mmCIF file of C-alpha atoms in Angstrom:
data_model
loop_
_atom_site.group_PDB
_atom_site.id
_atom_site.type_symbol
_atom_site.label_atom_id
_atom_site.label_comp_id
_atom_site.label_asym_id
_atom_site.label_seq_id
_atom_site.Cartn_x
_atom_site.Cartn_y
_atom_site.Cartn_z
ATOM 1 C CA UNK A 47 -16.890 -59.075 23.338
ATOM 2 C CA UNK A 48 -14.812 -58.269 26.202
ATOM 3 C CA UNK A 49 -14.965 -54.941 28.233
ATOM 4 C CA UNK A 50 -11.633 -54.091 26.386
ATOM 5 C CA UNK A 51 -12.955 -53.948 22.940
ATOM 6 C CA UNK A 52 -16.152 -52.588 24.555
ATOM 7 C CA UNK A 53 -13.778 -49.549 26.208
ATOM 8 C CA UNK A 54 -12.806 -48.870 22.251
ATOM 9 C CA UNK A 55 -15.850 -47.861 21.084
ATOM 10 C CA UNK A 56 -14.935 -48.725 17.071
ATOM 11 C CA UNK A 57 -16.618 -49.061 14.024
ATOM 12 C CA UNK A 58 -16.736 -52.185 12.076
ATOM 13 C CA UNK A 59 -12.450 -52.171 11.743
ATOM 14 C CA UNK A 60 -12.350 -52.326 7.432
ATOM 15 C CA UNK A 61 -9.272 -54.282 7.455
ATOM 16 C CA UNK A 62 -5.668 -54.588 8.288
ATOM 17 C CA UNK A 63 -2.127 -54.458 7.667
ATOM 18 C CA UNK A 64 -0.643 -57.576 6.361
ATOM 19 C CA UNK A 65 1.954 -57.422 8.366
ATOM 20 C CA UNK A 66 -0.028 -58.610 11.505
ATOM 21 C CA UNK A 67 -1.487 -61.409 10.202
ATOM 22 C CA UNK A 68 -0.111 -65.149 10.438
ATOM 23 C CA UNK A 69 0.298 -65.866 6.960
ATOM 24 C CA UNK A 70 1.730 -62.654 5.582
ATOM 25 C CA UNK A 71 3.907 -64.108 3.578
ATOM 26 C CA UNK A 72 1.702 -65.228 1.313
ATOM 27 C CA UNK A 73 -0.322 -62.867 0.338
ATOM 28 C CA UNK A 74 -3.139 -65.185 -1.076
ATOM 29 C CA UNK A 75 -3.106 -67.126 2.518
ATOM 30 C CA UNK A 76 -3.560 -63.658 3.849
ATOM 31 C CA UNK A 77 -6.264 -62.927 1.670
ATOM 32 C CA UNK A 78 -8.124 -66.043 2.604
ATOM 33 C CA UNK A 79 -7.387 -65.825 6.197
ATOM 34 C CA UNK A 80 -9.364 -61.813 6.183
ATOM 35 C CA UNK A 81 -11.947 -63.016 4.494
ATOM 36 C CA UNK A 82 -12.454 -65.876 6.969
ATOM 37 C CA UNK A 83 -12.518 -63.094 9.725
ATOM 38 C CA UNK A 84 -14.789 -60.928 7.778
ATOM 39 C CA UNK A 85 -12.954 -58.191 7.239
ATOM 40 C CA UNK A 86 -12.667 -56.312 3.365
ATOM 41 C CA UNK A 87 -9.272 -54.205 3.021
ATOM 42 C CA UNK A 88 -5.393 -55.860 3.331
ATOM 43 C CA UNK A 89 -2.681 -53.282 3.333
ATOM 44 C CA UNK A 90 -0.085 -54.317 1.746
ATOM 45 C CA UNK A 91 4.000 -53.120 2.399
ATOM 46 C CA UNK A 92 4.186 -52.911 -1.183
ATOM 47 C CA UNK A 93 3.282 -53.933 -4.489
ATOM 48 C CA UNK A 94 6.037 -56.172 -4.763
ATOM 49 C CA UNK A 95 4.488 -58.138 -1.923
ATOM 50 C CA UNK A 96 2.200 -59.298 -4.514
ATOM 51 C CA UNK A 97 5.035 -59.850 -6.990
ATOM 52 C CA UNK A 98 8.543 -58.988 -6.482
ATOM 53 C CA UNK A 99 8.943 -58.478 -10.107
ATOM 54 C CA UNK A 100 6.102 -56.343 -10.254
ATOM 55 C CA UNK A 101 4.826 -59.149 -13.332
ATOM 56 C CA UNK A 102 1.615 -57.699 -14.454
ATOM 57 C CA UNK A 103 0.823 -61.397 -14.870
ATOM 58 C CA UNK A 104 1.198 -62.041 -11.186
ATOM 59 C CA UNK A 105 -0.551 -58.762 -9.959
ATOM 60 C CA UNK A 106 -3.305 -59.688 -12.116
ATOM 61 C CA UNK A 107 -3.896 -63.642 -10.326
ATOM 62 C CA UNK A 108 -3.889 -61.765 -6.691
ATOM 63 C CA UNK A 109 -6.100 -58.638 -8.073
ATOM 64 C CA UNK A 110 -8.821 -61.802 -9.352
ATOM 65 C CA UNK A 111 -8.085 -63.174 -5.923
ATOM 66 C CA UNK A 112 -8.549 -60.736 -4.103
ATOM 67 C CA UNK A 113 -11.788 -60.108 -6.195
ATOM 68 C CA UNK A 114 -13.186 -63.539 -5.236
ATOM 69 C CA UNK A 115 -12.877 -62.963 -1.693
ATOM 70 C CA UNK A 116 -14.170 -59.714 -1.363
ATOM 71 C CA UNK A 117 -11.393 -58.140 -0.596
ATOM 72 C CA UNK A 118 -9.924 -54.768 -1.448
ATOM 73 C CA UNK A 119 -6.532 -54.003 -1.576
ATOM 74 C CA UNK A 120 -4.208 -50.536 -0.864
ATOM 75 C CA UNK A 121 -0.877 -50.949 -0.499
ATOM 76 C CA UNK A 122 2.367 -48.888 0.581
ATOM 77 C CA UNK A 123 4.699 -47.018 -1.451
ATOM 78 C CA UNK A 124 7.587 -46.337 0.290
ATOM 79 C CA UNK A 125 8.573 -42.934 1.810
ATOM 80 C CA UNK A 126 9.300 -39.666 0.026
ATOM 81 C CA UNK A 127 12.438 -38.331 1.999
ATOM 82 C CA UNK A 128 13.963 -36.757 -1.113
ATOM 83 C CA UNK A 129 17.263 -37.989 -0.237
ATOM 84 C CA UNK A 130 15.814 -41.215 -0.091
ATOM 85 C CA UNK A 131 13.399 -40.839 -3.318
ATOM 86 C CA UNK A 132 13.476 -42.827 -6.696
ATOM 87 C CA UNK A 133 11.275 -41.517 -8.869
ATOM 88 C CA UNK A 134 11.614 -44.686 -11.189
ATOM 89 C CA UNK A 135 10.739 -46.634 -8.580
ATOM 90 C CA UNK A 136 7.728 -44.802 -7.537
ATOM 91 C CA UNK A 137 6.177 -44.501 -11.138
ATOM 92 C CA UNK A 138 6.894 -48.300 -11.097
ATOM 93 C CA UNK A 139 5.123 -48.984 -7.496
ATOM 94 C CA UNK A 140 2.190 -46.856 -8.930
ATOM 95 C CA UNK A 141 1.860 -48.881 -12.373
ATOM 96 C CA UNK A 142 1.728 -51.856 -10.306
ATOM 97 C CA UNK A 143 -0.707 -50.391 -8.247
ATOM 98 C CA UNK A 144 -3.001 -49.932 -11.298
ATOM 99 C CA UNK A 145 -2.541 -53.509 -12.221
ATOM 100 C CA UNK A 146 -3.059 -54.664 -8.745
ATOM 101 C CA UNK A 147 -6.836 -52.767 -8.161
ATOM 102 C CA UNK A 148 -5.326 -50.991 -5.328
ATOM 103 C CA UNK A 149 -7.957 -48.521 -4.007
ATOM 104 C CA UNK A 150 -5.366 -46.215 -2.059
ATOM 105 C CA UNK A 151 -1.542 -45.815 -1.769
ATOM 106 C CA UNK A 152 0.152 -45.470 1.409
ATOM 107 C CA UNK A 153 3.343 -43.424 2.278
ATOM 108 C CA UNK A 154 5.362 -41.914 4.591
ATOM 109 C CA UNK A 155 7.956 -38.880 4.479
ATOM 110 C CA UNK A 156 10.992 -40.191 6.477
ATOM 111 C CA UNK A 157 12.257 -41.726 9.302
ATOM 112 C CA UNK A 158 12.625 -40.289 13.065
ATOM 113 C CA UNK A 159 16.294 -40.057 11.930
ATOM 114 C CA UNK A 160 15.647 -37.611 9.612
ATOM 115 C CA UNK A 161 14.406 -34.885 12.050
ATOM 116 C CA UNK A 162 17.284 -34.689 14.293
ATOM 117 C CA UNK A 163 19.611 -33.664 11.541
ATOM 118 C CA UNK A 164 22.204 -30.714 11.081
ATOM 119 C CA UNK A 165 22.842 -30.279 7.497
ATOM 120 C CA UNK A 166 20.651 -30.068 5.904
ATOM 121 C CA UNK A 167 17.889 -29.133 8.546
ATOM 122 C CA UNK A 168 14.530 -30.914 8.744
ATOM 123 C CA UNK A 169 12.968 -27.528 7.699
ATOM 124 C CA UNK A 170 15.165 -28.043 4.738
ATOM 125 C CA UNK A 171 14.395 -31.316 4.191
ATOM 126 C CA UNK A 172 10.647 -31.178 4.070
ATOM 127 C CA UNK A 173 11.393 -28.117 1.685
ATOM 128 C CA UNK A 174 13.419 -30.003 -0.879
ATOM 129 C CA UNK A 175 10.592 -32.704 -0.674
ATOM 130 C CA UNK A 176 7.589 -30.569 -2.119
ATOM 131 C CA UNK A 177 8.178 -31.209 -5.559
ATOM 132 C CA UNK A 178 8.404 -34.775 -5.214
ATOM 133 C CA UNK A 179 5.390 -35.575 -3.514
ATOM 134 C CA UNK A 180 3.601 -32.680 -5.995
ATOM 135 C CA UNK A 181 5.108 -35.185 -8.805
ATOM 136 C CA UNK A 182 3.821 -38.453 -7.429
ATOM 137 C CA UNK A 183 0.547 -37.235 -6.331
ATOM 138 C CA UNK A 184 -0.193 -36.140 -10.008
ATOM 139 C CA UNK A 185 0.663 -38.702 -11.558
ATOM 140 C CA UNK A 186 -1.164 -41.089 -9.131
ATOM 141 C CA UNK A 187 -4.785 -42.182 -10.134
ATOM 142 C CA UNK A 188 -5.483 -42.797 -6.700
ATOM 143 C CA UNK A 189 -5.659 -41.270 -2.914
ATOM 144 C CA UNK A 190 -2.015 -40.806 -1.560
ATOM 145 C CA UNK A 191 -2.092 -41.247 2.213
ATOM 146 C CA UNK A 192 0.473 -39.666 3.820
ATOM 147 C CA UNK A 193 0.600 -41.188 7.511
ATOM 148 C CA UNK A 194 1.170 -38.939 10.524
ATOM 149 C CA UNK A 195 4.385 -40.590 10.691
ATOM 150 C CA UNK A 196 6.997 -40.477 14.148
ATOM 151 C CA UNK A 197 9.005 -38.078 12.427
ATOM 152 C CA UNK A 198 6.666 -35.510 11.378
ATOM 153 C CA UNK A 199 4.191 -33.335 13.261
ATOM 154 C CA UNK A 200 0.900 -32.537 12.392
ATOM 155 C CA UNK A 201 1.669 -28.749 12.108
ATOM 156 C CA UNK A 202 4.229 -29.828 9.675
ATOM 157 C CA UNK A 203 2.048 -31.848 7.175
ATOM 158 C CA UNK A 204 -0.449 -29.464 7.056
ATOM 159 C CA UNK A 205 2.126 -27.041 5.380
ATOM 160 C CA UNK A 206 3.234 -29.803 3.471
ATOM 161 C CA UNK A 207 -0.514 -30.622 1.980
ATOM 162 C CA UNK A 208 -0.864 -26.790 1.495
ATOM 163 C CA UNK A 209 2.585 -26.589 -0.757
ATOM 164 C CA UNK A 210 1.485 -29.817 -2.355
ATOM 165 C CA UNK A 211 -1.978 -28.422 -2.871
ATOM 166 C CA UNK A 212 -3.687 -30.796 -4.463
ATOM 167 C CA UNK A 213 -6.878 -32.981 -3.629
ATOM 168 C CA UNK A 214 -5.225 -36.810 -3.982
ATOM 169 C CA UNK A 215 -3.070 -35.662 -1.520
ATOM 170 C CA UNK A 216 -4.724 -37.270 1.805
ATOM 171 C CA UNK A 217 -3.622 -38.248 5.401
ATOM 172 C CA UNK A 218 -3.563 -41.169 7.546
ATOM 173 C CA UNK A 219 -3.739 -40.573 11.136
ATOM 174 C CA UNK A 220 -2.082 -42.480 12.973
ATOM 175 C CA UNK A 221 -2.537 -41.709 17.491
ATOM 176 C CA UNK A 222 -0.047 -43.365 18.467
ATOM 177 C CA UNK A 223 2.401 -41.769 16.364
ATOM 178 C CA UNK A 224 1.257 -37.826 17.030
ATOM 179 C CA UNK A 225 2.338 -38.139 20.489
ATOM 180 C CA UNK A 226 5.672 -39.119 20.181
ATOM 181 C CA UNK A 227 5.959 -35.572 19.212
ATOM 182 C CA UNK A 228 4.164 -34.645 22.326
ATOM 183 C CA UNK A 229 0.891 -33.619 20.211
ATOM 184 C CA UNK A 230 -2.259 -34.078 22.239
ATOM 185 C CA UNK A 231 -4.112 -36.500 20.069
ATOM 186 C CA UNK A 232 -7.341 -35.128 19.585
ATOM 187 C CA UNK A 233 -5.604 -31.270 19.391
ATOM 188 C CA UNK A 234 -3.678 -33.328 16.293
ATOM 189 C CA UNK A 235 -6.667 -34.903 14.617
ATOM 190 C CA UNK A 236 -8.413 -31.543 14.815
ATOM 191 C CA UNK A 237 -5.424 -30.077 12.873
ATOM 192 C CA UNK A 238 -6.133 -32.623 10.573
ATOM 193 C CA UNK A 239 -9.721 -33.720 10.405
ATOM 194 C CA UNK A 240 -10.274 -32.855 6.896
ATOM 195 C CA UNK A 241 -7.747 -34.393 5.110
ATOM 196 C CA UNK A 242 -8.342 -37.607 6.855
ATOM 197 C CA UNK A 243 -8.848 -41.009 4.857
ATOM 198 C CA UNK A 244 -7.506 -43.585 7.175
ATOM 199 C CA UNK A 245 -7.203 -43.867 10.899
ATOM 200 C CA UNK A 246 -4.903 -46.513 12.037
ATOM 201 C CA UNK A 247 -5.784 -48.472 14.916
ATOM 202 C CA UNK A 248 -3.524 -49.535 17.612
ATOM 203 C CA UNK A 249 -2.933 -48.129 21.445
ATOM 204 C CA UNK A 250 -0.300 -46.874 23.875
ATOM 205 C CA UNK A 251 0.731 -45.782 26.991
ATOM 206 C CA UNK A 252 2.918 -42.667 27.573
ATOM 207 C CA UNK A 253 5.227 -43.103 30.102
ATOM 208 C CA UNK A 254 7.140 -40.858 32.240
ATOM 209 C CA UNK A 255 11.261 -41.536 32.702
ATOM 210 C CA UNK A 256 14.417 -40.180 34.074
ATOM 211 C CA UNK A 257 14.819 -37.714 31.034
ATOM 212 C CA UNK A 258 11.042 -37.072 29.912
ATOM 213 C CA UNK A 259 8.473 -39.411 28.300
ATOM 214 C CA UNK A 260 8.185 -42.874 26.105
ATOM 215 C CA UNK A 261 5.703 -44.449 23.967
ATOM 216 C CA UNK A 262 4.915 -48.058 25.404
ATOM 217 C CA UNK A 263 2.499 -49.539 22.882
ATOM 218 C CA UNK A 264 -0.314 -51.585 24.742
ATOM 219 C CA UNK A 265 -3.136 -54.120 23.882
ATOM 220 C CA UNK A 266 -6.373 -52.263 22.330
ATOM 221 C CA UNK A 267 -8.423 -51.015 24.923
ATOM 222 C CA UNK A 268 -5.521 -51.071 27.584
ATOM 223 C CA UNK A 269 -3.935 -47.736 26.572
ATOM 224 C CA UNK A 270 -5.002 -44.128 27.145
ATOM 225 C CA UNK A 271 -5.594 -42.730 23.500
ATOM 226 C CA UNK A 272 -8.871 -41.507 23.561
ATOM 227 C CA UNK A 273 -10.528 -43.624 20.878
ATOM 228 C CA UNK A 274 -13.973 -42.839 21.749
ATOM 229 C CA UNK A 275 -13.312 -39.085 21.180
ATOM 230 C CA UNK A 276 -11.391 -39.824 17.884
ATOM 231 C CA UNK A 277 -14.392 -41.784 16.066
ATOM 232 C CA UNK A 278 -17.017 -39.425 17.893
ATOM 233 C CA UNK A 279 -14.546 -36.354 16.194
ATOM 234 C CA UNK A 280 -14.820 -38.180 12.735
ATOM 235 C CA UNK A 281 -18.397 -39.722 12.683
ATOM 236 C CA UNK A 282 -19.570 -38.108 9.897
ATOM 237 C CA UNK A 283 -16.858 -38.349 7.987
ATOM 238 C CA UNK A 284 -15.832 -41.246 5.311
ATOM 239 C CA UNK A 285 -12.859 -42.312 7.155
ATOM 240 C CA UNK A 286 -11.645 -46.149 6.772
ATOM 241 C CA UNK A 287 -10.203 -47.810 10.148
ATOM 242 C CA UNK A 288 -7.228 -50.547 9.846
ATOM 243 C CA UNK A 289 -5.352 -51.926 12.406
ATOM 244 C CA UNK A 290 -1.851 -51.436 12.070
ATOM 245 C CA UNK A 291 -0.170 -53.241 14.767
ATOM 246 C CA UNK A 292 3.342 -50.851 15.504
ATOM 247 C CA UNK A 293 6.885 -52.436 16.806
ATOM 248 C CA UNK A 294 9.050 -49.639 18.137
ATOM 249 C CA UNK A 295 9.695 -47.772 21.509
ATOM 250 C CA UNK A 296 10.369 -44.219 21.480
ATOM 251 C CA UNK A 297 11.764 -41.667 23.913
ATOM 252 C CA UNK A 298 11.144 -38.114 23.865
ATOM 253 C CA UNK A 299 13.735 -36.575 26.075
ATOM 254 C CA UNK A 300 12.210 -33.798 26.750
ATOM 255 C CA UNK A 301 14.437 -32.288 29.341
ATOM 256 C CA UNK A 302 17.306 -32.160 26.928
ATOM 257 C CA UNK A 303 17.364 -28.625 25.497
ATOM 258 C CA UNK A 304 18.385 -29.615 22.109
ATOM 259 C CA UNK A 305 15.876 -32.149 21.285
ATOM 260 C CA UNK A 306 12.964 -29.893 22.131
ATOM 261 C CA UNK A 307 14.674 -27.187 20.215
ATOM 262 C CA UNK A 308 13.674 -29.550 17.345
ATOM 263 C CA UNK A 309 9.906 -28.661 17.842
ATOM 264 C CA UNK A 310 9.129 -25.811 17.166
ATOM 265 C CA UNK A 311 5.432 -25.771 16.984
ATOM 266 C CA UNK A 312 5.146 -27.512 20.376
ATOM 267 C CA UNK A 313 2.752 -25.563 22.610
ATOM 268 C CA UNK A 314 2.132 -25.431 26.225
ATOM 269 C CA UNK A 315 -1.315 -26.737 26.233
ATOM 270 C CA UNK A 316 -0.143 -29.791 23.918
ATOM 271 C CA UNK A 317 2.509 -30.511 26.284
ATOM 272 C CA UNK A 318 0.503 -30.458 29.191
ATOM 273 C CA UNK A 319 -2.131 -32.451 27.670
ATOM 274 C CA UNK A 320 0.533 -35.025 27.202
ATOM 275 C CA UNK A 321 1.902 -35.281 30.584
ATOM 276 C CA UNK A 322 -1.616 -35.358 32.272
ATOM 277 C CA UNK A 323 -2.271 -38.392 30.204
ATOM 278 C CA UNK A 324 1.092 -39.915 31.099
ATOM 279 C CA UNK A 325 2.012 -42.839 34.100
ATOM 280 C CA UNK A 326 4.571 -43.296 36.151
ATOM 281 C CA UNK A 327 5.614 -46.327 34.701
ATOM 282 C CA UNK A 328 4.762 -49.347 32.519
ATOM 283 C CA UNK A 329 5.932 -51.639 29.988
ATOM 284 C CA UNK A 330 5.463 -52.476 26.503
ATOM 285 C CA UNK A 331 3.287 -55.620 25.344
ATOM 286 C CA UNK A 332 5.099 -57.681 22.814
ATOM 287 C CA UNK A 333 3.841 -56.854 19.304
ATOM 288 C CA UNK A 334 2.811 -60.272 18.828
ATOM 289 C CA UNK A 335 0.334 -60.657 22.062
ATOM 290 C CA UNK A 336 -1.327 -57.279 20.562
ATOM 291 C CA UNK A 337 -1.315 -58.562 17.109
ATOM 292 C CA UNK A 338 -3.045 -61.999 18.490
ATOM 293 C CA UNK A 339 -5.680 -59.911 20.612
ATOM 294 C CA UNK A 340 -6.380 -57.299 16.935
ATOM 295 C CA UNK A 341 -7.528 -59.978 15.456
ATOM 296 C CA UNK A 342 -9.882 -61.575 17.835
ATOM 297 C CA UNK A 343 -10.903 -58.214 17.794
ATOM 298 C CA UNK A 344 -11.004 -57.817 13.984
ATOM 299 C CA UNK A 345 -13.306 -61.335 14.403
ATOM 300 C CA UNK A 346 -15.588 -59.611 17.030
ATOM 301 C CA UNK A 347 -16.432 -56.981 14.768
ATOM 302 C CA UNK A 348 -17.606 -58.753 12.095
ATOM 303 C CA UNK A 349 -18.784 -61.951 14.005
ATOM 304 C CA UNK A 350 -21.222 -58.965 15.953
ATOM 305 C CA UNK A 351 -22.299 -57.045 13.164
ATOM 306 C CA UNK A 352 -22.251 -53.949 15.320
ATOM 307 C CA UNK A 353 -20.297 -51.412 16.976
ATOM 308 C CA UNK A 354 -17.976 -52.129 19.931
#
């Protein structure tokens, strides 16, 4: 392997989001092309990426697929934003789900959007959302993984599994995403650590700019997030690592009053964590350059048989 993947210090990776592979369209060709690079879990967007009808017929030929090939698969579920939330829709995603063999559902509350409104607040927001998740996650027969998303902060799920309070409820931690809300990532996984089910895997630089910071997402093994410290921190723990390849740039203007008004739990030590790590400057590799290199890593893994 090469001294990047060696500077990752990984697991075996257990999978990956569909999304990043070549054939995602088809989600048999996807299955067939993880199997031929070794690897046993395919996230899915959504059931209906298996069927668009959700036909129990259909769900069933990719769930035997799937079976043949070793491969086990989760899937997403949409967000939970209760502005944003059809509960039809979600009993329907999780019935399919069932049909499907999924192992794990995968969700989201919001979009960045979402915390930079007015009326209602996000305080509100994530308030009027507690009984929907609390509905979902009972009625789900499996895990759902609520990511560490760009819009919410660690601090913020944490209340959010306590009003929930309930064991399905898990969380996928996602580094590159905590530190767009200037969270020192390991200070954020520690918040977390328990809960944990799924780290995704993908890298970043944080940049500095004329009014603060970006995110400039990087090849694995170029960035700065401290993997080795993340899978040291979770070692004995029965975590599941997928690489999740992400597309978007952020800012975080931190110099502008008003949007660090709008985080309230930031602390000093977080936020100069965050800036030590950061560069002067740098660009962004094109998603699909770091989606090519993922899977030679993915390949490595499993070709190796060990850790890199």
């Amino acid at each position: 392997m090469s001294s990047a993947a060696d500077a990752l210090h990984l697991p075996p990776i257990a999978g990956i989001a569909a999304r990043d592979l070549p054939a995602h369209e088809d989600v048999v060709a996807a299955l067939d092309e993880l199997q031929r690079r070794g690897a046993g879990v395919l996230l899915l967007p959504s059931p209906r990426d298996a069927s668009p009808d959700l036909d129990p017929g259909e769900l069933r030929e990719v769930r035997a697929e799937a079976s043949r090939r070793g491969v086990t698969i989760e899937t997403g579920i949409g967000e939970l934003h209760p502005d944003r939330f059809r509960y039809d829709e979600k009993l329907a995603l999780l019935a399919a789900g069932e049909v499907l063999g999924v192992t794990a559902y995968h969700t989201s509350f919001g979009v960045l959007a979402d915390r930079f409104r007015t009326d209602p607040t996000w305080e509100q927001q994530r308030a009027a959302g507690v009984a929907g998740v609390r509905s979902l996650v009972e009625r789900a027969e499996r895990p759902l993984v609520l990511r560490t998303h760009e819009e919410m902060t660690t601090f913020e799920l944490c209340r959010l599994v306590d009003q929930v309070d309930h064991p399905g409820l898990r969380v996928g931690f996602s580094p590159v995403n905590v530190i767009t809300r200037l969270e020192d990532p390991l200070s954020a996984l520690e918040r977390i650590a328990d809960l944990v089910r799924t780290v995704f895997v993908d890298d970043a630089w944080v940049v500095r700019t004329g009014t603060g910071l970006a995110r400039r997402l990087r090849r694995l093994g170029d960035g700065d997030l401290p993997w080795r410290a993340i899978v040291d921190r979770l070692a004995d723990r029965p975590v599941q690592y997928i690489l999740d390849i992400h597309r978007a740039e952020f800012d975080m203007p931190l110099y502008d009053a008003t949007w660090l008004g709008h985080h309230s739990d930031l602390t000093v030590q977080e936020l100069v964590a965050v800036l030590r790590a950061s560069r002067d400057a740098g660009e962004q590799t094109p998603a699909s350059e770091r989606a090519a290199w993922a899977l030679e890593l993915l390949r490595g893994h499993h070709r190796e048989g060990e850790h890199v």
